[in-house]
PDB file of C-alpha atoms and ligand atoms in Angstrom:
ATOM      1  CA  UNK J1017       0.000   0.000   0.000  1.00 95.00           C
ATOM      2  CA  UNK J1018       1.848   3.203  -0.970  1.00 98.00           C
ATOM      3  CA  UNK J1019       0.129   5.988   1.415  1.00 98.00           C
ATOM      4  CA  UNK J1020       0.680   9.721  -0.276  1.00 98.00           C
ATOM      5  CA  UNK J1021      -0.009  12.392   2.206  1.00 98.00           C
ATOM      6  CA  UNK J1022      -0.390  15.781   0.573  1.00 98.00           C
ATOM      7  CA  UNK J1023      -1.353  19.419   2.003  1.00 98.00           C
ATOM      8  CA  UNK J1024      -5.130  19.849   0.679  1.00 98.00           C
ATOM      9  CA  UNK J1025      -7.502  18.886  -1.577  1.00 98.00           C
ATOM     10  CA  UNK J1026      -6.386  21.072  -4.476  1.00 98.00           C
ATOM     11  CA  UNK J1027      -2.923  18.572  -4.232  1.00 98.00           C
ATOM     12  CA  UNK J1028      -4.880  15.659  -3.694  1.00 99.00           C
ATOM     13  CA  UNK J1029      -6.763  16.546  -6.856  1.00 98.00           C
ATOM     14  CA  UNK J1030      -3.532  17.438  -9.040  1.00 98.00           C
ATOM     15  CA  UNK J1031      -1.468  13.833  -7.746  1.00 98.00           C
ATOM     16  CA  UNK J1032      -4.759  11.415  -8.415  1.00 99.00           C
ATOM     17  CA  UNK J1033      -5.298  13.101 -11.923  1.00 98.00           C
ATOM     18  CA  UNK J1034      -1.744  12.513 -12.985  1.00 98.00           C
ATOM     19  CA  UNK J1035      -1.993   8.995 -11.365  1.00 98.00           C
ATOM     20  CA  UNK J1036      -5.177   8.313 -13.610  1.00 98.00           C
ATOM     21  CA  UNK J1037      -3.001  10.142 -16.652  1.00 98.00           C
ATOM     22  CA  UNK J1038      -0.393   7.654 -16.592  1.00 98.00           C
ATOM     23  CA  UNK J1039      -3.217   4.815 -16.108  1.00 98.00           C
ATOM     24  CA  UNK J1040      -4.624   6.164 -19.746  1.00 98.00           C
ATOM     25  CA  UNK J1041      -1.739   6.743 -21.178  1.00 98.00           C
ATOM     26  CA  UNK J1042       0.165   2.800 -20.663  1.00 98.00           C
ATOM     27  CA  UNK J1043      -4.047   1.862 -21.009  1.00 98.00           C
ATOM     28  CA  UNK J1044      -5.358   4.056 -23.678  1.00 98.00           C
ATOM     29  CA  UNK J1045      -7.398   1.260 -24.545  1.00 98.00           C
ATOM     30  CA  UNK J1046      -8.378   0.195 -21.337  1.00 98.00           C
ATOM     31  CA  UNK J1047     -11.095   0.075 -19.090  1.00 98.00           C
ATOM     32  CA  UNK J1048     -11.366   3.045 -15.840  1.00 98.00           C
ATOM     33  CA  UNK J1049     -12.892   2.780 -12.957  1.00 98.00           C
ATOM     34  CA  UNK J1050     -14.951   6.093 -11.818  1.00 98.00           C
ATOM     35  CA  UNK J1051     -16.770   7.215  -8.455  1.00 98.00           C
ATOM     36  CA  UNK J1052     -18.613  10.202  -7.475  1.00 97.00           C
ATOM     37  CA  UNK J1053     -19.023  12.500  -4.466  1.00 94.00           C
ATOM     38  CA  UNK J1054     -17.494  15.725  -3.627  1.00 95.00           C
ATOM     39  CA  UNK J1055     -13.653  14.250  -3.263  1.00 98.00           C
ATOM     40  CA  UNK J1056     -13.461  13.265  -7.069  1.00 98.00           C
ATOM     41  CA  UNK J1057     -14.703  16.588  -8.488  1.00 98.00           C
ATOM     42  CA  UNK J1058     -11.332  18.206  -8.558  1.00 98.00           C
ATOM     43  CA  UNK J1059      -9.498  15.250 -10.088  1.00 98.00           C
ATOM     44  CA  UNK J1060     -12.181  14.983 -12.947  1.00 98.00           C
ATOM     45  CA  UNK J1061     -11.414  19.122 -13.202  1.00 98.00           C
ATOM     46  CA  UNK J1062      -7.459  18.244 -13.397  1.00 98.00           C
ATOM     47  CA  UNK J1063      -8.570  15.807 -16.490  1.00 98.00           C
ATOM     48  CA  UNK J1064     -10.537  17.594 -18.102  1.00 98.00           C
ATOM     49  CA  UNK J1065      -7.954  20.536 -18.419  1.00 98.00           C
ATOM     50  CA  UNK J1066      -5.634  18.050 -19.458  1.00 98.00           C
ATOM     51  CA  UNK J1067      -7.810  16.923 -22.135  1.00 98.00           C
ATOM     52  CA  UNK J1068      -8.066  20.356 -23.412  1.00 98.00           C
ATOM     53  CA  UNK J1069      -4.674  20.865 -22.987  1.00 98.00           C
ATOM     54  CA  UNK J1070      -4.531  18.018 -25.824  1.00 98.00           C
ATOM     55  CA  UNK J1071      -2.371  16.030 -23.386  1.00 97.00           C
ATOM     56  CA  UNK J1072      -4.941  13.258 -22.586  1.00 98.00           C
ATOM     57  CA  UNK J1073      -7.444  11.613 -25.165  1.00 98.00           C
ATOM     58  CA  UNK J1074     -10.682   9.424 -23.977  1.00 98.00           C
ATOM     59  CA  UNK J1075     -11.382   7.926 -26.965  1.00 98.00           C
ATOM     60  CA  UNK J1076     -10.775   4.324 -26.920  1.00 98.00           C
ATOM     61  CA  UNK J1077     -11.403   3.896 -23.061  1.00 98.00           C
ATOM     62  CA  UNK J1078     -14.032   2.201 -21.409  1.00 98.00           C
ATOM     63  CA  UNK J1079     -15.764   3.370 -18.013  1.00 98.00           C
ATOM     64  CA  UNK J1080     -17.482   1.846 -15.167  1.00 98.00           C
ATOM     65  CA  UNK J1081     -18.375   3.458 -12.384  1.00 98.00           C
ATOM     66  CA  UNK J1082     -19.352   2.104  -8.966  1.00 98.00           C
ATOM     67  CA  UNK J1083     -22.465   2.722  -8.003  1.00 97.00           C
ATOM     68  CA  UNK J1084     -26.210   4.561  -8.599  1.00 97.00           C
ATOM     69  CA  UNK J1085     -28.669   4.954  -6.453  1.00 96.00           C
ATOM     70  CA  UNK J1086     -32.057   2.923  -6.951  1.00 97.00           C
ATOM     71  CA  UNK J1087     -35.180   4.495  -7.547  1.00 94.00           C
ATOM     72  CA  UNK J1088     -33.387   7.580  -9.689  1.00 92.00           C
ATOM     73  CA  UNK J1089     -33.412   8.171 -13.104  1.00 91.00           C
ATOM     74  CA  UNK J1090     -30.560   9.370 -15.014  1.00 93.00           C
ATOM     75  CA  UNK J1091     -32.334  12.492 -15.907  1.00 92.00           C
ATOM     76  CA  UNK J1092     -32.279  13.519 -12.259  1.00 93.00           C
ATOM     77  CA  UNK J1093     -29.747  15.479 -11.190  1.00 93.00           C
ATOM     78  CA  UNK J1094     -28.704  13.672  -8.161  1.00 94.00           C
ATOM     79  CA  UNK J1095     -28.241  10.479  -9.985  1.00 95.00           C
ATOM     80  CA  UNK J1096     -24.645   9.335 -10.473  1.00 96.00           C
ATOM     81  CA  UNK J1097     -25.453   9.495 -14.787  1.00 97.00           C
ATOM     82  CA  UNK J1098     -25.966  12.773 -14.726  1.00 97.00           C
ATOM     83  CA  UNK J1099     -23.396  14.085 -12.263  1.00 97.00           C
ATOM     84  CA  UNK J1100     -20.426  11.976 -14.463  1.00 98.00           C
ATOM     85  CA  UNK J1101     -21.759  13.707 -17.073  1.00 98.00           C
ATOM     86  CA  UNK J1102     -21.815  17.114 -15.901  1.00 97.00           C
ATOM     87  CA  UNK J1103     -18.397  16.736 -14.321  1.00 98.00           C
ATOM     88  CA  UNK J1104     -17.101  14.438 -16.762  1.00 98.00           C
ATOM     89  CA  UNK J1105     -18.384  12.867 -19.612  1.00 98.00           C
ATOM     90  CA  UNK J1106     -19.562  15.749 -21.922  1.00 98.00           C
ATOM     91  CA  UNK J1107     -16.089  17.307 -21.141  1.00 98.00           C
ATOM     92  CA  UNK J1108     -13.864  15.203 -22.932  1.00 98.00           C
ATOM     93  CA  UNK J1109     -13.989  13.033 -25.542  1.00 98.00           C
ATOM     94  CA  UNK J1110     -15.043   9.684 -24.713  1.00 98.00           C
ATOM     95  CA  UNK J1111     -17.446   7.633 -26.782  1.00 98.00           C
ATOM     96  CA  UNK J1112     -21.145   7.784 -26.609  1.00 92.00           C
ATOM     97  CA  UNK J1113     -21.677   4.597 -25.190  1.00 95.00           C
ATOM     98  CA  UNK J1114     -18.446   3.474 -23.507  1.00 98.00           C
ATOM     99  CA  UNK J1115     -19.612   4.822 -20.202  1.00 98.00           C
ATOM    100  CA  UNK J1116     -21.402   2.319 -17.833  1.00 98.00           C
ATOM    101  CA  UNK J1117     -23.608   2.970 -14.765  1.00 98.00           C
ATOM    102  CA  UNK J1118     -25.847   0.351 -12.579  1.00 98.00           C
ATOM    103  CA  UNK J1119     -29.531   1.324 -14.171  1.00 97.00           C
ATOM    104  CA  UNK J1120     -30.456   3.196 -11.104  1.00 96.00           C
ATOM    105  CA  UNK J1121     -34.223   2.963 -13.078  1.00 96.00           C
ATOM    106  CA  UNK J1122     -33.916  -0.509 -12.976  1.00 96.00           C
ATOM    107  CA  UNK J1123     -36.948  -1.627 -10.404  1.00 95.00           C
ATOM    108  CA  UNK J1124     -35.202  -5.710 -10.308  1.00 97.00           C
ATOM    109  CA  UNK J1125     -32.857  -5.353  -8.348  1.00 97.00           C
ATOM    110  CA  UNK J1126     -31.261  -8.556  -9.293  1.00 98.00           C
ATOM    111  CA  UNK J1127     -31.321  -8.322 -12.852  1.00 98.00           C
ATOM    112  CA  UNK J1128     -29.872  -5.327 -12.658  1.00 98.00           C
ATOM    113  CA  UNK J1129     -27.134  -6.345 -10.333  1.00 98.00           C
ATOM    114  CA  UNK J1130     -26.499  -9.475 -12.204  1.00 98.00           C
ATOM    115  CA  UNK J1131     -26.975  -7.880 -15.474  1.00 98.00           C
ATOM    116  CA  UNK J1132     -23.527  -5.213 -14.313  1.00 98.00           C
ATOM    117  CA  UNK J1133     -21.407  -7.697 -12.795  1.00 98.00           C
ATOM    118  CA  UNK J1134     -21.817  -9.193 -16.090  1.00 98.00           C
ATOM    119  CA  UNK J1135     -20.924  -6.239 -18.305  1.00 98.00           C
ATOM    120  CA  UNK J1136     -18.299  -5.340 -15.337  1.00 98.00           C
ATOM    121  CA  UNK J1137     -16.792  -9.093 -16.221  1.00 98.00           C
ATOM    122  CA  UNK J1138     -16.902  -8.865 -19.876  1.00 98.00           C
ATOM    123  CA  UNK J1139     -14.661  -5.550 -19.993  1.00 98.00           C
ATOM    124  CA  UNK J1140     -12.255  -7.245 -18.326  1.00 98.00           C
ATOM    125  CA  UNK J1141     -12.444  -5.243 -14.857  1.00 98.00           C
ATOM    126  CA  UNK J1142     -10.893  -2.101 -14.222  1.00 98.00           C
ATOM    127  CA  UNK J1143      -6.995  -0.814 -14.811  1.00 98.00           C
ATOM    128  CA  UNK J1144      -7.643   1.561 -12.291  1.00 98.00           C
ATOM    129  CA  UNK J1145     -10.380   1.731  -9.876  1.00 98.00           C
ATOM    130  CA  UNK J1146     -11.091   5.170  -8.379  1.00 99.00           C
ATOM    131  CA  UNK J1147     -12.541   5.497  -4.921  1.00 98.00           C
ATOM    132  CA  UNK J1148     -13.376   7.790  -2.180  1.00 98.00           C
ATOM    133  CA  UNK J1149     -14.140   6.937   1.161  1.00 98.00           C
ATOM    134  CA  UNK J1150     -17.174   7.189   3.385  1.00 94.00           C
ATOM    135  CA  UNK J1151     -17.348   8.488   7.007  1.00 94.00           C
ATOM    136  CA  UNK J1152     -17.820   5.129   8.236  1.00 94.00           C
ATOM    137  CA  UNK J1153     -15.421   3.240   6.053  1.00 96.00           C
ATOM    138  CA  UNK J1154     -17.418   2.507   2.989  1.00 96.00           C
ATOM    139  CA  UNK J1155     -16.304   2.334  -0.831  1.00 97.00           C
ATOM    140  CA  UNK J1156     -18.944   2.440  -3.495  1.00 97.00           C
ATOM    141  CA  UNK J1157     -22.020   1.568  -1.429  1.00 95.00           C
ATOM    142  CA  UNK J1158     -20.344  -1.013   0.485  1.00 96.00           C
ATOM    143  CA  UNK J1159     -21.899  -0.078   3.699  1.00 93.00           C
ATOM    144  CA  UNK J1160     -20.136  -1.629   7.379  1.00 95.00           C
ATOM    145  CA  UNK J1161     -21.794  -5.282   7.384  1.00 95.00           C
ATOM    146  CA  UNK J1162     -21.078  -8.401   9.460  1.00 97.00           C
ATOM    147  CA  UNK J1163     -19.607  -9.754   5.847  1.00 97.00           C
ATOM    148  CA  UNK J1164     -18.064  -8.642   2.252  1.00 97.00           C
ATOM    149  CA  UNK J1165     -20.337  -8.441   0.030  1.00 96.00           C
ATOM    150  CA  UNK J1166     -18.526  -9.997  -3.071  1.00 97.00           C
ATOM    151  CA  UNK J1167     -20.793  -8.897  -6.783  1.00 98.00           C
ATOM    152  CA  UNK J1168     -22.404  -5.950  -7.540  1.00 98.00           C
ATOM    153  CA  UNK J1169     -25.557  -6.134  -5.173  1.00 98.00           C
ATOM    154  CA  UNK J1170     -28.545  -3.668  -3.930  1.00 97.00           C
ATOM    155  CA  UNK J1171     -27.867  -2.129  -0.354  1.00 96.00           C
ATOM    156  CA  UNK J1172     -29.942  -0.100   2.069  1.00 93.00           C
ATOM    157  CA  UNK J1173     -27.747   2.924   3.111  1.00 91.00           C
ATOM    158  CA  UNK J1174     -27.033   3.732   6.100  1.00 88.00           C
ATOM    159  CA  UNK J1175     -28.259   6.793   8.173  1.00 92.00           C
ATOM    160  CA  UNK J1176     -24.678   7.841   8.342  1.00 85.00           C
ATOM    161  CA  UNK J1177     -24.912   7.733   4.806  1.00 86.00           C
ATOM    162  CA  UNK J1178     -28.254   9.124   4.342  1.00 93.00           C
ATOM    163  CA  UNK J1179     -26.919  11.913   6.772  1.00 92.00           C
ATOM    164  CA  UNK J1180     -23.683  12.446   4.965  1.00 87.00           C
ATOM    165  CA  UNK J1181     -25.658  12.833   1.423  1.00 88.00           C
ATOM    166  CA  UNK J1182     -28.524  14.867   2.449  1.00 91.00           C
ATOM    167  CA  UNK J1183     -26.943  17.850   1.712  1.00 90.00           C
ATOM    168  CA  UNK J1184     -27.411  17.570  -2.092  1.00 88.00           C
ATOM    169  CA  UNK J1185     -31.357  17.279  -1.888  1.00 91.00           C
ATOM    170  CA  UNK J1186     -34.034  18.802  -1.289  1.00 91.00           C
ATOM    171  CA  UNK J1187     -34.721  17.175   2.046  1.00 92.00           C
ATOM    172  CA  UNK J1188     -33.730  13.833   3.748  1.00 93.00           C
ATOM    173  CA  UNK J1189     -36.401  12.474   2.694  1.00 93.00           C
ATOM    174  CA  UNK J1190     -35.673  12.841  -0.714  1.00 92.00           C
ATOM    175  CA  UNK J1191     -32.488  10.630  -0.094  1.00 94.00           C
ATOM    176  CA  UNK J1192     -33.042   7.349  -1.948  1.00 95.00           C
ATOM    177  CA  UNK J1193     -32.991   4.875   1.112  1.00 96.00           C
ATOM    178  CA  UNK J1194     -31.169   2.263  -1.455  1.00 97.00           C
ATOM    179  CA  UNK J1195     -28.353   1.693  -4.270  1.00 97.00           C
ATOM    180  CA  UNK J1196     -26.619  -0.317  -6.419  1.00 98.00           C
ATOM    181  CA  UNK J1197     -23.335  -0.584  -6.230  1.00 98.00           C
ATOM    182  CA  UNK J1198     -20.495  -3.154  -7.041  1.00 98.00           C
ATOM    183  CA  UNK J1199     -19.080  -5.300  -4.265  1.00 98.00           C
ATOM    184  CA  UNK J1200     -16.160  -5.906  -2.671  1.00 98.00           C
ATOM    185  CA  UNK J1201     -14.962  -8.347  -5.304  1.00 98.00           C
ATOM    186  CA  UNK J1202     -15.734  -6.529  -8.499  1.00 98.00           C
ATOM    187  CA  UNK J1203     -13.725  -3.554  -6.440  1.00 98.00           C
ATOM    188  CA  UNK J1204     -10.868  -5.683  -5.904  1.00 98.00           C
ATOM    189  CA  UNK J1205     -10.685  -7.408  -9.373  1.00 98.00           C
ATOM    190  CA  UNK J1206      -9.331  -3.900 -10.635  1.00 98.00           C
ATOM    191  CA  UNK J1207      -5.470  -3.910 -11.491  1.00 98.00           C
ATOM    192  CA  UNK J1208      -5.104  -1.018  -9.563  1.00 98.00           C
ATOM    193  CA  UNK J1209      -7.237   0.941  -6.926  1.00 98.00           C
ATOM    194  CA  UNK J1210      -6.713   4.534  -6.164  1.00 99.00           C
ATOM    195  CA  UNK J1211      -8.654   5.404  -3.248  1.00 98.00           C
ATOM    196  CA  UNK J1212      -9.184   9.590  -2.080  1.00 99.00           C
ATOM    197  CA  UNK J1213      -9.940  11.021   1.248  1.00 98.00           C
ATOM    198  CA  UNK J1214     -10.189  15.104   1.735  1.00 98.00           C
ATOM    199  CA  UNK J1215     -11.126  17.056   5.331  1.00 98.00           C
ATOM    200  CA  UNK J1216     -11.505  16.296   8.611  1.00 98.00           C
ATOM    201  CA  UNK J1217     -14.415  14.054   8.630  1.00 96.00           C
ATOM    202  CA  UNK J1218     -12.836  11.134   6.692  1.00 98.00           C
ATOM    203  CA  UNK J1219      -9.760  11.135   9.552  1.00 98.00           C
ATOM    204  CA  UNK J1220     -11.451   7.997  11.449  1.00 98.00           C
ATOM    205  CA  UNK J1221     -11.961   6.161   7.942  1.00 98.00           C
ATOM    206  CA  UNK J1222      -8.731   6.364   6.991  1.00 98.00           C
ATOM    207  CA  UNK J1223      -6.973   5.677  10.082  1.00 98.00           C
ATOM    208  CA  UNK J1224      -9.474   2.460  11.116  1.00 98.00           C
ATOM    209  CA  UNK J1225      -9.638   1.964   6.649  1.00 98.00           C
ATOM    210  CA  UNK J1226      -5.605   1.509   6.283  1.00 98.00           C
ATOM    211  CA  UNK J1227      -3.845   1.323   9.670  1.00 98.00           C
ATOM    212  CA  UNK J1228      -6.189  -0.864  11.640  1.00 97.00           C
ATOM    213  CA  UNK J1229      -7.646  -4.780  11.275  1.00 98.00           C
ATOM    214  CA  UNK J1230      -9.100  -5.970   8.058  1.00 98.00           C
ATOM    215  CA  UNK J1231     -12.874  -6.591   9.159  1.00 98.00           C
ATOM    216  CA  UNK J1232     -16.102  -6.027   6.801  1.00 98.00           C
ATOM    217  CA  UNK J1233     -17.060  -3.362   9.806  1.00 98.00           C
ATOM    218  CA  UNK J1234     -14.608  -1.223   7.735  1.00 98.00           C
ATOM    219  CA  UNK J1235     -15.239  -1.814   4.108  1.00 98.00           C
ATOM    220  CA  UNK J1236     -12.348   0.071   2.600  1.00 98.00           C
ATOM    221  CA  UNK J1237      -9.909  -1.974   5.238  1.00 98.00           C
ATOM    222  CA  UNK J1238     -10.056  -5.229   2.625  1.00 98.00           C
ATOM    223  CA  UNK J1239      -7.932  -2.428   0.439  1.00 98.00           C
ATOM    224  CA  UNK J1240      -4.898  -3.618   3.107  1.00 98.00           C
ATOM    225  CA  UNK J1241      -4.955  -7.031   0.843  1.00 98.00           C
ATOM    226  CA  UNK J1242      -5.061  -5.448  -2.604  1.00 98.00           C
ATOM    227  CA  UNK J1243      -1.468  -5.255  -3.985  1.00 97.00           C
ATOM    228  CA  UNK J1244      -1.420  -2.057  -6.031  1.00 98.00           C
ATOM    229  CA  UNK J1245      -3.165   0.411  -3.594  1.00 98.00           C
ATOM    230  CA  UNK J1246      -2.614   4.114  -3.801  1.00 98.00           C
ATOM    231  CA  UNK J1247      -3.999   6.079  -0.923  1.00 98.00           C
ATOM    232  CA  UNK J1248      -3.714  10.012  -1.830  1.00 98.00           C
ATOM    233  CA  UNK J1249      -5.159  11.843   1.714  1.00 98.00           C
ATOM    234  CA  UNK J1250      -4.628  14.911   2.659  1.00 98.00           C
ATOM    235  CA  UNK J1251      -2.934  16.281   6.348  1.00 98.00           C
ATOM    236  CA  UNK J1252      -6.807  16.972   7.794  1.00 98.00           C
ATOM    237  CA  UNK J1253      -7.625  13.355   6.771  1.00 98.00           C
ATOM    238  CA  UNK J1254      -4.579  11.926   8.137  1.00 98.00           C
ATOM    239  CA  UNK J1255      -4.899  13.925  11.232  1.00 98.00           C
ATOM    240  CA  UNK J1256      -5.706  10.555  13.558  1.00 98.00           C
ATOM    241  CA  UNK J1257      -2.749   8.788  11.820  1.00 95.00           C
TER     242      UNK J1257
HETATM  243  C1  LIG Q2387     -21.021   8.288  -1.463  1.00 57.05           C
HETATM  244  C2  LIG Q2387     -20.528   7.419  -2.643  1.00 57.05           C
HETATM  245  C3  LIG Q2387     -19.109   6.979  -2.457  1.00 57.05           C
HETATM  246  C4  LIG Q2387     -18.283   8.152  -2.005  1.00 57.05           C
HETATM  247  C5  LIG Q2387     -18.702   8.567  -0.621  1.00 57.05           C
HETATM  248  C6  LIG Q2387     -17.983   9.803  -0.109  1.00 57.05           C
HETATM  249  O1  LIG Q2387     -21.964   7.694  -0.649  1.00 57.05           O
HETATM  250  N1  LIG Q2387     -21.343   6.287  -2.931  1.00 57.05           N
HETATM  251  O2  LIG Q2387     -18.631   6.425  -3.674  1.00 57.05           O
HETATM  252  O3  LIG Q2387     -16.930   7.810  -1.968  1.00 57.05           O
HETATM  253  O4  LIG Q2387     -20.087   8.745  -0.525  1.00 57.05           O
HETATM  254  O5  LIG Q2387     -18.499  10.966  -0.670  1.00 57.05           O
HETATM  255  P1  LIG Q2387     -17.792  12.357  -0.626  1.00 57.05           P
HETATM  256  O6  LIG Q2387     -16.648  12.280  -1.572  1.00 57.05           O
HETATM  257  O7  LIG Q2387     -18.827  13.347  -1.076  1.00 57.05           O
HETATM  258  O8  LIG Q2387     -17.345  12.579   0.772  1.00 57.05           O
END
């Protein structure tokens, strides 16, 4: 596990985009792993000024992202399609269709969840898998549980989780109670896994996530037994370190 500990989230943002750079670059065929939340938003920025820059190209790579909450449709803007778009997608120039989401839409929840572990197989997994981290420990939707959960599956979230996210909705209420999300084992099929943690309030996740026991009561803790792990966190989220 190669820990990088930088100043802020602007540097956190500028080291994981050059980390994904060189992914693209040895990969340009390849297939990357995406994630969403507030930690990613400055690494897609880095990107996409790189792409503009004409020092990165999209165009024969592959995405899959992690997760989507159930019960959205893409149209919304709170659902994980429309935010990799917005911060993404219609930025650069990747294909039309070689970005892939769980169908949040989907109402069968095991057809869908079979139906991406599938698609998730047939690419070949991820080169690089980018993550951040949850309050509690959790990557994707991979919520603290008594056990890993291996495929892509459908989760309840937790009220940490519901708590955490409410701030981009209307109301809590309007927090879809449920998700899809890849498991543990699609997550650690990637070649690679670059994992993100920003502020003050991810300092107990990364020190119980990479310097305590390996337990399912801390997803991102399995991460110890992946062996190409970059952890990029910055001094207020290695502040219990
Ligand atoms: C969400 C996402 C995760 C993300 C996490 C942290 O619930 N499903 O993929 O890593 O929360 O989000 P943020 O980066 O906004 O702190």
């Amino acid at each position: 596990m190669n820990i990088i500990k930088v100043k802020n989230y602007e540097e956190m943002s500028r080291v994981a985009a050059d980390i994904i750079a060189e992914t693209i670059k040895a990969h340009p065929t390849g297939v990357l792993g995406l994630a969403t939340g507030s930690t990613p938003i400055g690494t897609y920025q880095n990107l996409v000024n790189m792409y503009r820059d004409g020092k990165l190209d999209f165009s024969g790579l592959r995405t899959v992202n992690l997760d989507e909450y159930r019960g959205l449709p893409r149209e919304n803007d709170q659902s994980y399609y429309y935010f990799m778009h917005k911060n993404l997608f219609d930025s650069v120039n990747l294909k039309k269709d070689a970005s892939n989401l769980p169908d949040g839409s989907n109402p069968d929840a095991d057809a869908e969840c079979v139906r991406y572990e599938k698609l998730v197989e047939s690419l070949g997994y991820a080169d690089l898998q980018l993550l951040g981290i949850g309050r509690n420990g959790h990557i994707g939707f991979n919520e603290p549980a008594d056990v890993f959960e291996v495929n892509t599956h459908c989760v309840k979230l937790t009220q940490s989780t519901i708590d955490a996210n409410k701030r981009f909705f209307a109301s809590e209420a309007d927090v879809p109670r449920e998700a899809y999300t890849m498991g543990i084992g699609t997550i650690m099929k990637a070649r690679k896994v670059l994992i993100l943690a920003s502020g003050k309030d991810k300092a107990w996740a990364v020190k119980n996530s990479f310097f305590g026991p390996v337990t399912p009561n801390v997803p991102a803790s399995i991460l110890q037994f992946h062996q190409d792990v970059v952890v990029v966190a910055d001094e207020d989220a290695m502040s219990e370190v």
